[in-house]
């Protein structure tokens, strides 16, 4: 019996066969934590998938928020992505280095802004290179196009909404940070933040959704989510350190047909840095 795969990921074989298709646009959305000691811009400059443009998650953001990677306004997103030669009607393939790490954030963001056909590359750039697939150092010069945004504000949870969710329990909270950060046994990588998690949150570390940089089968995703105590019949909000890996849970949920989900964009960068938010430690 063939394992069912997510409709939102594409294989390296699929993409390689379509590298010369002008209707497919490729984005390198790699981003790393300091501890990973990888430079996404340098890696892109040295070798990327032919035709790929670099999507800088530190720049295509609301830089006035005081928080990392905050969702930009629809107009700012449209301007930045349009300059990369991407329109909302294109077929867009997003990849990162390890696979299923930071690409889902851009997959989720572009869909939230109205793009209709967005996919994540299974295996990422590391897998692509390991398999000897074509790479280039040539940087494309995209022709600017119009990206017409249609922002789905309901896909994003605000700080005020998170306060209500924690107080009422009207939406399940899935936290994508590592287990030790969730319990408070490991300090946060950003200074000035408390350790622990929101009351009522469930731990779903981002790495549990993939194997070898590839998203797990639908059955395995379902088992992973349900074993963490999340009921797939009920609403979910996802969170993480800065709003990036929370999108991996969004990818898993939506792959399973779950539709009542939101991403808390401020995530722990906002919640953990405030003095007026409830924080608990331990596994529960």
mmCIF file of C-alpha atoms in Angstrom:
data_model
loop_
_atom_site.group_PDB
_atom_site.id
_atom_site.type_symbol
_atom_site.label_atom_id
_atom_site.label_comp_id
_atom_site.label_asym_id
_atom_site.label_seq_id
_atom_site.Cartn_x
_atom_site.Cartn_y
_atom_site.Cartn_z
ATOM 1 C CA UNK A 1 0.000 0.000 0.000
ATOM 2 C CA UNK A 2 1.399 3.359 -1.053
ATOM 3 C CA UNK A 3 1.731 5.940 1.691
ATOM 4 C CA UNK A 4 -0.295 9.052 1.031
ATOM 5 C CA UNK A 5 1.750 12.225 0.769
ATOM 6 C CA UNK A 6 0.885 15.853 1.315
ATOM 7 C CA UNK A 7 -0.589 17.718 -1.640
ATOM 8 C CA UNK A 8 1.575 20.695 -0.665
ATOM 9 C CA UNK A 9 5.026 19.179 -1.223
ATOM 10 C CA UNK A 10 6.794 18.286 -4.451
ATOM 11 C CA UNK A 11 9.675 15.910 -5.011
ATOM 12 C CA UNK A 12 13.097 16.768 -6.373
ATOM 13 C CA UNK A 13 12.304 14.622 -9.404
ATOM 14 C CA UNK A 14 9.146 16.624 -10.069
ATOM 15 C CA UNK A 15 10.967 19.943 -9.868
ATOM 16 C CA UNK A 16 14.022 18.888 -11.864
ATOM 17 C CA UNK A 17 11.775 17.816 -14.726
ATOM 18 C CA UNK A 18 10.255 21.316 -14.763
ATOM 19 C CA UNK A 19 13.304 23.563 -14.375
ATOM 20 C CA UNK A 20 12.740 25.045 -17.832
ATOM 21 C CA UNK A 21 9.028 25.693 -17.283
ATOM 22 C CA UNK A 22 8.552 29.501 -17.170
ATOM 23 C CA UNK A 23 5.289 29.150 -15.246
ATOM 24 C CA UNK A 24 7.094 27.672 -12.230
ATOM 25 C CA UNK A 25 8.891 30.081 -9.930
ATOM 26 C CA UNK A 26 11.434 28.854 -7.362
ATOM 27 C CA UNK A 27 12.269 30.578 -4.086
ATOM 28 C CA UNK A 28 15.216 29.844 -1.816
ATOM 29 C CA UNK A 29 13.801 30.762 1.603
ATOM 30 C CA UNK A 30 16.660 29.424 3.718
ATOM 31 C CA UNK A 31 17.184 30.979 7.145
ATOM 32 C CA UNK A 32 19.148 29.705 10.139
ATOM 33 C CA UNK A 33 19.512 30.169 13.858
ATOM 34 C CA UNK A 34 22.981 31.370 14.950
ATOM 35 C CA UNK A 35 23.709 27.986 16.520
ATOM 36 C CA UNK A 36 23.399 26.324 13.114
ATOM 37 C CA UNK A 37 26.397 28.303 11.853
ATOM 38 C CA UNK A 38 25.107 28.486 8.276
ATOM 39 C CA UNK A 39 24.894 31.581 6.094
ATOM 40 C CA UNK A 40 21.890 31.318 3.759
ATOM 41 C CA UNK A 41 22.960 34.177 1.489
ATOM 42 C CA UNK A 42 26.471 32.789 1.072
ATOM 43 C CA UNK A 43 25.110 29.324 0.354
ATOM 44 C CA UNK A 44 22.701 30.743 -2.224
ATOM 45 C CA UNK A 45 25.511 32.702 -3.895
ATOM 46 C CA UNK A 46 27.681 29.582 -4.099
ATOM 47 C CA UNK A 47 25.024 27.200 -5.388
ATOM 48 C CA UNK A 48 21.263 27.236 -5.809
ATOM 49 C CA UNK A 49 18.661 25.503 -7.921
ATOM 50 C CA UNK A 50 18.710 26.991 -11.439
ATOM 51 C CA UNK A 51 16.238 29.836 -11.721
ATOM 52 C CA UNK A 52 15.753 30.218 -7.960
ATOM 53 C CA UNK A 53 15.631 33.685 -6.433
ATOM 54 C CA UNK A 54 16.536 34.368 -2.802
ATOM 55 C CA UNK A 55 13.696 35.232 -0.428
ATOM 56 C CA UNK A 56 15.179 37.020 2.584
ATOM 57 C CA UNK A 57 12.947 36.334 5.579
ATOM 58 C CA UNK A 58 14.756 38.961 7.642
ATOM 59 C CA UNK A 59 14.040 41.669 5.063
ATOM 60 C CA UNK A 60 10.590 40.779 3.701
ATOM 61 C CA UNK A 61 9.022 41.551 7.060
ATOM 62 C CA UNK A 62 7.582 44.377 9.123
ATOM 63 C CA UNK A 63 10.851 45.848 10.354
ATOM 64 C CA UNK A 64 9.061 48.322 12.629
ATOM 65 C CA UNK A 65 7.472 45.714 14.900
ATOM 66 C CA UNK A 66 10.482 45.144 17.133
ATOM 67 C CA UNK A 67 10.027 41.404 16.640
ATOM 68 C CA UNK A 68 11.808 39.114 14.152
ATOM 69 C CA UNK A 69 10.188 38.118 10.861
ATOM 70 C CA UNK A 70 6.860 39.837 11.555
ATOM 71 C CA UNK A 71 4.380 39.514 8.701
ATOM 72 C CA UNK A 72 4.721 42.528 6.381
ATOM 73 C CA UNK A 73 1.700 44.471 5.220
ATOM 74 C CA UNK A 74 -0.007 42.985 2.158
ATOM 75 C CA UNK A 75 1.233 45.932 0.080
ATOM 76 C CA UNK A 76 4.832 45.526 1.258
ATOM 77 C CA UNK A 77 4.752 41.778 0.659
ATOM 78 C CA UNK A 78 3.278 42.274 -2.793
ATOM 79 C CA UNK A 79 5.943 44.824 -3.688
ATOM 80 C CA UNK A 80 8.824 42.643 -2.498
ATOM 81 C CA UNK A 81 7.579 39.440 -4.074
ATOM 82 C CA UNK A 82 6.572 41.186 -7.291
ATOM 83 C CA UNK A 83 10.146 42.451 -7.640
ATOM 84 C CA UNK A 84 11.270 38.819 -7.411
ATOM 85 C CA UNK A 85 9.154 38.099 -10.480
ATOM 86 C CA UNK A 86 6.428 36.282 -8.554
ATOM 87 C CA UNK A 87 2.701 36.797 -9.055
ATOM 88 C CA UNK A 88 -0.148 35.260 -7.073
ATOM 89 C CA UNK A 89 -1.144 33.128 -10.066
ATOM 90 C CA UNK A 90 2.273 31.473 -10.526
ATOM 91 C CA UNK A 91 3.102 27.958 -9.432
ATOM 92 C CA UNK A 92 5.635 28.622 -6.675
ATOM 93 C CA UNK A 93 8.072 26.111 -5.196
ATOM 94 C CA UNK A 94 9.797 27.132 -1.967
ATOM 95 C CA UNK A 95 12.859 25.396 -0.543
ATOM 96 C CA UNK A 96 15.323 25.728 2.319
ATOM 97 C CA UNK A 97 18.616 24.068 3.192
ATOM 98 C CA UNK A 98 17.678 21.021 5.311
ATOM 99 C CA UNK A 99 14.139 20.634 3.965
ATOM 100 C CA UNK A 100 10.905 21.260 5.941
ATOM 101 C CA UNK A 101 12.541 23.899 8.101
ATOM 102 C CA UNK A 102 12.005 27.505 6.996
ATOM 103 C CA UNK A 103 10.368 26.984 3.594
ATOM 104 C CA UNK A 104 6.958 26.207 5.162
ATOM 105 C CA UNK A 105 6.865 29.732 6.608
ATOM 106 C CA UNK A 106 7.019 31.266 3.130
ATOM 107 C CA UNK A 107 4.613 28.600 1.806
ATOM 108 C CA UNK A 108 2.141 29.622 4.507
ATOM 109 C CA UNK A 109 2.735 33.366 4.138
ATOM 110 C CA UNK A 110 2.297 33.435 0.368
ATOM 111 C CA UNK A 111 -0.895 31.377 0.627
ATOM 112 C CA UNK A 112 -2.133 33.688 3.383
ATOM 113 C CA UNK A 113 -1.480 36.616 1.058
ATOM 114 C CA UNK A 114 -3.486 35.064 -1.779
ATOM 115 C CA UNK A 115 -1.060 32.968 -3.826
ATOM 116 C CA UNK A 116 -3.007 30.029 -5.187
ATOM 117 C CA UNK A 117 -0.447 27.367 -5.989
ATOM 118 C CA UNK A 118 2.470 27.142 -3.543
ATOM 119 C CA UNK A 119 4.528 24.056 -2.708
ATOM 120 C CA UNK A 120 7.463 23.065 -0.512
ATOM 121 C CA UNK A 121 10.373 21.091 -1.964
ATOM 122 C CA UNK A 122 10.820 17.801 -0.137
ATOM 123 C CA UNK A 123 14.425 17.179 0.875
ATOM 124 C CA UNK A 124 15.494 20.799 0.554
ATOM 125 C CA UNK A 125 18.704 22.022 -1.018
ATOM 126 C CA UNK A 126 20.823 19.633 1.042
ATOM 127 C CA UNK A 127 18.964 16.674 -0.440
ATOM 128 C CA UNK A 128 19.041 18.188 -3.923
ATOM 129 C CA UNK A 129 22.837 18.531 -3.829
ATOM 130 C CA UNK A 130 23.361 15.133 -2.216
ATOM 131 C CA UNK A 131 21.541 13.557 -5.157
ATOM 132 C CA UNK A 132 23.775 15.356 -7.670
ATOM 133 C CA UNK A 133 21.034 17.451 -9.180
ATOM 134 C CA UNK A 134 21.877 20.627 -11.162
ATOM 135 C CA UNK A 135 22.952 23.756 -9.311
ATOM 136 C CA UNK A 136 24.256 27.115 -10.415
ATOM 137 C CA UNK A 137 25.892 30.238 -9.037
ATOM 138 C CA UNK A 138 24.242 32.383 -11.713
ATOM 139 C CA UNK A 139 21.838 34.818 -10.090
ATOM 140 C CA UNK A 140 18.711 35.379 -12.185
ATOM 141 C CA UNK A 141 17.517 38.886 -12.980
ATOM 142 C CA UNK A 142 13.760 38.568 -12.559
ATOM 143 C CA UNK A 143 11.390 40.868 -14.410
ATOM 144 C CA UNK A 144 9.144 42.625 -11.897
ATOM 145 C CA UNK A 145 5.474 41.666 -12.050
ATOM 146 C CA UNK A 146 2.329 42.558 -10.137
ATOM 147 C CA UNK A 147 1.437 40.432 -7.118
ATOM 148 C CA UNK A 148 -2.173 41.159 -6.183
ATOM 149 C CA UNK A 149 -2.537 40.316 -2.491
ATOM 150 C CA UNK A 150 -5.698 38.993 -0.892
ATOM 151 C CA UNK A 151 -4.792 38.836 2.773
ATOM 152 C CA UNK A 152 -6.550 36.226 4.898
ATOM 153 C CA UNK A 153 -6.382 37.980 8.260
ATOM 154 C CA UNK A 154 -8.131 35.033 9.878
ATOM 155 C CA UNK A 155 -5.003 32.917 9.381
ATOM 156 C CA UNK A 156 -3.040 35.029 11.868
ATOM 157 C CA UNK A 157 -3.486 35.184 15.637
ATOM 158 C CA UNK A 158 -2.700 38.477 17.349
ATOM 159 C CA UNK A 159 -1.301 38.943 20.847
ATOM 160 C CA UNK A 160 -4.741 39.960 22.130
ATOM 161 C CA UNK A 161 -6.249 36.845 20.613
ATOM 162 C CA UNK A 162 -3.571 34.666 22.224
ATOM 163 C CA UNK A 163 -4.358 36.170 25.624
ATOM 164 C CA UNK A 164 -7.990 35.128 25.090
ATOM 165 C CA UNK A 165 -7.054 31.661 23.831
ATOM 166 C CA UNK A 166 -4.870 30.999 26.870
ATOM 167 C CA UNK A 167 -7.567 32.294 29.213
ATOM 168 C CA UNK A 168 -10.483 30.409 27.674
ATOM 169 C CA UNK A 169 -8.919 27.353 26.051
ATOM 170 C CA UNK A 170 -11.136 27.930 23.000
ATOM 171 C CA UNK A 171 -8.346 26.887 20.649
ATOM 172 C CA UNK A 172 -5.637 24.261 21.080
ATOM 173 C CA UNK A 173 -2.067 25.605 21.172
ATOM 174 C CA UNK A 174 0.674 23.663 19.364
ATOM 175 C CA UNK A 175 4.234 24.804 20.161
ATOM 176 C CA UNK A 176 6.946 23.971 17.597
ATOM 177 C CA UNK A 177 9.963 24.835 19.756
ATOM 178 C CA UNK A 178 12.261 22.092 20.985
ATOM 179 C CA UNK A 179 11.049 20.029 23.928
ATOM 180 C CA UNK A 180 13.636 21.424 26.355
ATOM 181 C CA UNK A 181 12.673 24.989 25.518
ATOM 182 C CA UNK A 182 9.011 24.072 25.995
ATOM 183 C CA UNK A 183 9.608 22.629 29.447
ATOM 184 C CA UNK A 184 11.932 25.467 30.434
ATOM 185 C CA UNK A 185 14.933 23.175 30.897
ATOM 186 C CA UNK A 186 16.796 24.978 28.101
ATOM 187 C CA UNK A 187 17.255 28.730 27.923
ATOM 188 C CA UNK A 188 15.799 30.634 25.014
ATOM 189 C CA UNK A 189 18.360 31.537 22.307
ATOM 190 C CA UNK A 190 17.281 35.175 22.385
ATOM 191 C CA UNK A 191 18.262 37.229 25.456
ATOM 192 C CA UNK A 192 15.700 38.583 27.868
ATOM 193 C CA UNK A 193 13.102 35.870 27.412
ATOM 194 C CA UNK A 194 11.606 33.677 30.051
ATOM 195 C CA UNK A 195 11.694 29.913 29.600
ATOM 196 C CA UNK A 196 8.672 27.651 29.465
ATOM 197 C CA UNK A 197 5.410 27.730 27.539
ATOM 198 C CA UNK A 198 1.883 29.102 27.470
ATOM 199 C CA UNK A 199 -0.567 27.424 29.847
ATOM 200 C CA UNK A 200 -2.420 24.660 28.020
ATOM 201 C CA UNK A 201 0.031 24.413 25.111
ATOM 202 C CA UNK A 202 1.091 21.065 23.657
ATOM 203 C CA UNK A 203 4.661 20.352 22.574
ATOM 204 C CA UNK A 204 5.096 19.496 18.890
ATOM 205 C CA UNK A 205 8.783 20.138 18.087
ATOM 206 C CA UNK A 206 9.198 21.120 14.460
ATOM 207 C CA UNK A 207 11.606 18.278 13.717
ATOM 208 C CA UNK A 208 9.031 15.545 14.385
ATOM 209 C CA UNK A 209 7.196 16.208 11.133
ATOM 210 C CA UNK A 210 9.951 15.174 8.749
ATOM 211 C CA UNK A 211 12.532 12.481 8.152
ATOM 212 C CA UNK A 212 15.656 13.239 6.153
ATOM 213 C CA UNK A 213 14.270 16.633 5.215
ATOM 214 C CA UNK A 214 11.079 15.150 3.784
ATOM 215 C CA UNK A 215 7.593 15.594 5.195
ATOM 216 C CA UNK A 216 6.189 12.419 6.723
ATOM 217 C CA UNK A 217 3.258 10.550 5.193
ATOM 218 C CA UNK A 218 -0.251 11.679 6.048
ATOM 219 C CA UNK A 219 -0.774 8.741 8.387
ATOM 220 C CA UNK A 220 2.474 9.513 10.209
ATOM 221 C CA UNK A 221 1.597 13.214 10.446
ATOM 222 C CA UNK A 222 -1.775 12.348 11.933
ATOM 223 C CA UNK A 223 -0.209 10.017 14.484
ATOM 224 C CA UNK A 224 2.431 12.611 15.392
ATOM 225 C CA UNK A 225 -0.130 15.336 15.998
ATOM 226 C CA UNK A 226 -2.646 13.202 17.848
ATOM 227 C CA UNK A 227 -0.006 11.618 20.075
ATOM 228 C CA UNK A 228 0.904 15.112 21.256
ATOM 229 C CA UNK A 229 -2.645 15.574 22.501
ATOM 230 C CA UNK A 230 -4.023 17.660 19.649
ATOM 231 C CA UNK A 231 -7.563 16.832 18.489
ATOM 232 C CA UNK A 232 -7.738 17.280 14.727
ATOM 233 C CA UNK A 233 -11.480 17.909 14.957
ATOM 234 C CA UNK A 234 -10.927 21.104 16.955
ATOM 235 C CA UNK A 235 -9.378 24.544 16.236
ATOM 236 C CA UNK A 236 -5.606 24.960 16.557
ATOM 237 C CA UNK A 237 -3.194 27.870 16.845
ATOM 238 C CA UNK A 238 0.493 27.259 16.217
ATOM 239 C CA UNK A 239 3.443 29.034 17.811
ATOM 240 C CA UNK A 240 7.238 28.705 18.009
ATOM 241 C CA UNK A 241 10.193 30.990 18.732
ATOM 242 C CA UNK A 242 9.666 33.683 16.103
ATOM 243 C CA UNK A 243 6.840 32.506 13.869
ATOM 244 C CA UNK A 244 8.894 30.491 11.378
ATOM 245 C CA UNK A 245 8.780 26.843 12.439
ATOM 246 C CA UNK A 246 5.167 27.218 13.625
ATOM 247 C CA UNK A 247 4.410 27.074 9.894
ATOM 248 C CA UNK A 248 5.680 23.490 9.793
ATOM 249 C CA UNK A 249 2.759 22.522 12.005
ATOM 250 C CA UNK A 250 0.502 24.535 9.687
ATOM 251 C CA UNK A 251 1.832 22.539 6.742
ATOM 252 C CA UNK A 252 1.112 19.287 8.573
ATOM 253 C CA UNK A 253 -2.368 20.369 9.651
ATOM 254 C CA UNK A 254 -3.414 21.607 6.241
ATOM 255 C CA UNK A 255 -1.950 18.522 4.572
ATOM 256 C CA UNK A 256 -4.407 16.534 6.699
ATOM 257 C CA UNK A 257 -7.315 18.726 5.632
ATOM 258 C CA UNK A 258 -7.485 20.653 8.902
ATOM 259 C CA UNK A 259 -8.779 24.132 8.083
ATOM 260 C CA UNK A 260 -9.511 25.883 11.391
ATOM 261 C CA UNK A 261 -5.941 26.896 12.170
ATOM 262 C CA UNK A 262 -4.044 30.108 12.846
ATOM 263 C CA UNK A 263 -0.387 31.016 13.343
ATOM 264 C CA UNK A 264 0.628 33.257 16.240
ATOM 265 C CA UNK A 265 3.097 35.492 14.455
ATOM 266 C CA UNK A 266 4.605 37.082 17.578
ATOM 267 C CA UNK A 267 5.232 33.631 19.040
ATOM 268 C CA UNK A 268 7.642 33.267 21.966
ATOM 269 C CA UNK A 269 9.651 36.316 20.879
ATOM 270 C CA UNK A 270 6.636 38.346 21.954
ATOM 271 C CA UNK A 271 5.062 36.185 24.661
ATOM 272 C CA UNK A 272 8.261 35.212 26.453
ATOM 273 C CA UNK A 273 9.762 38.694 26.450
ATOM 274 C CA UNK A 274 6.821 40.308 28.234
ATOM 275 C CA UNK A 275 6.377 40.452 32.000
ATOM 276 C CA UNK A 276 2.568 40.338 31.905
ATOM 277 C CA UNK A 277 2.021 36.986 30.185
ATOM 278 C CA UNK A 278 1.446 33.687 32.009
ATOM 279 C CA UNK A 279 4.273 31.170 31.598
ATOM 280 C CA UNK A 280 4.484 27.635 32.951
ATOM 281 C CA UNK A 281 7.298 25.086 32.960
ATOM 282 C CA UNK A 282 7.368 21.309 32.826
ATOM 283 C CA UNK A 283 5.811 18.975 30.284
ATOM 284 C CA UNK A 284 2.208 20.086 30.866
#
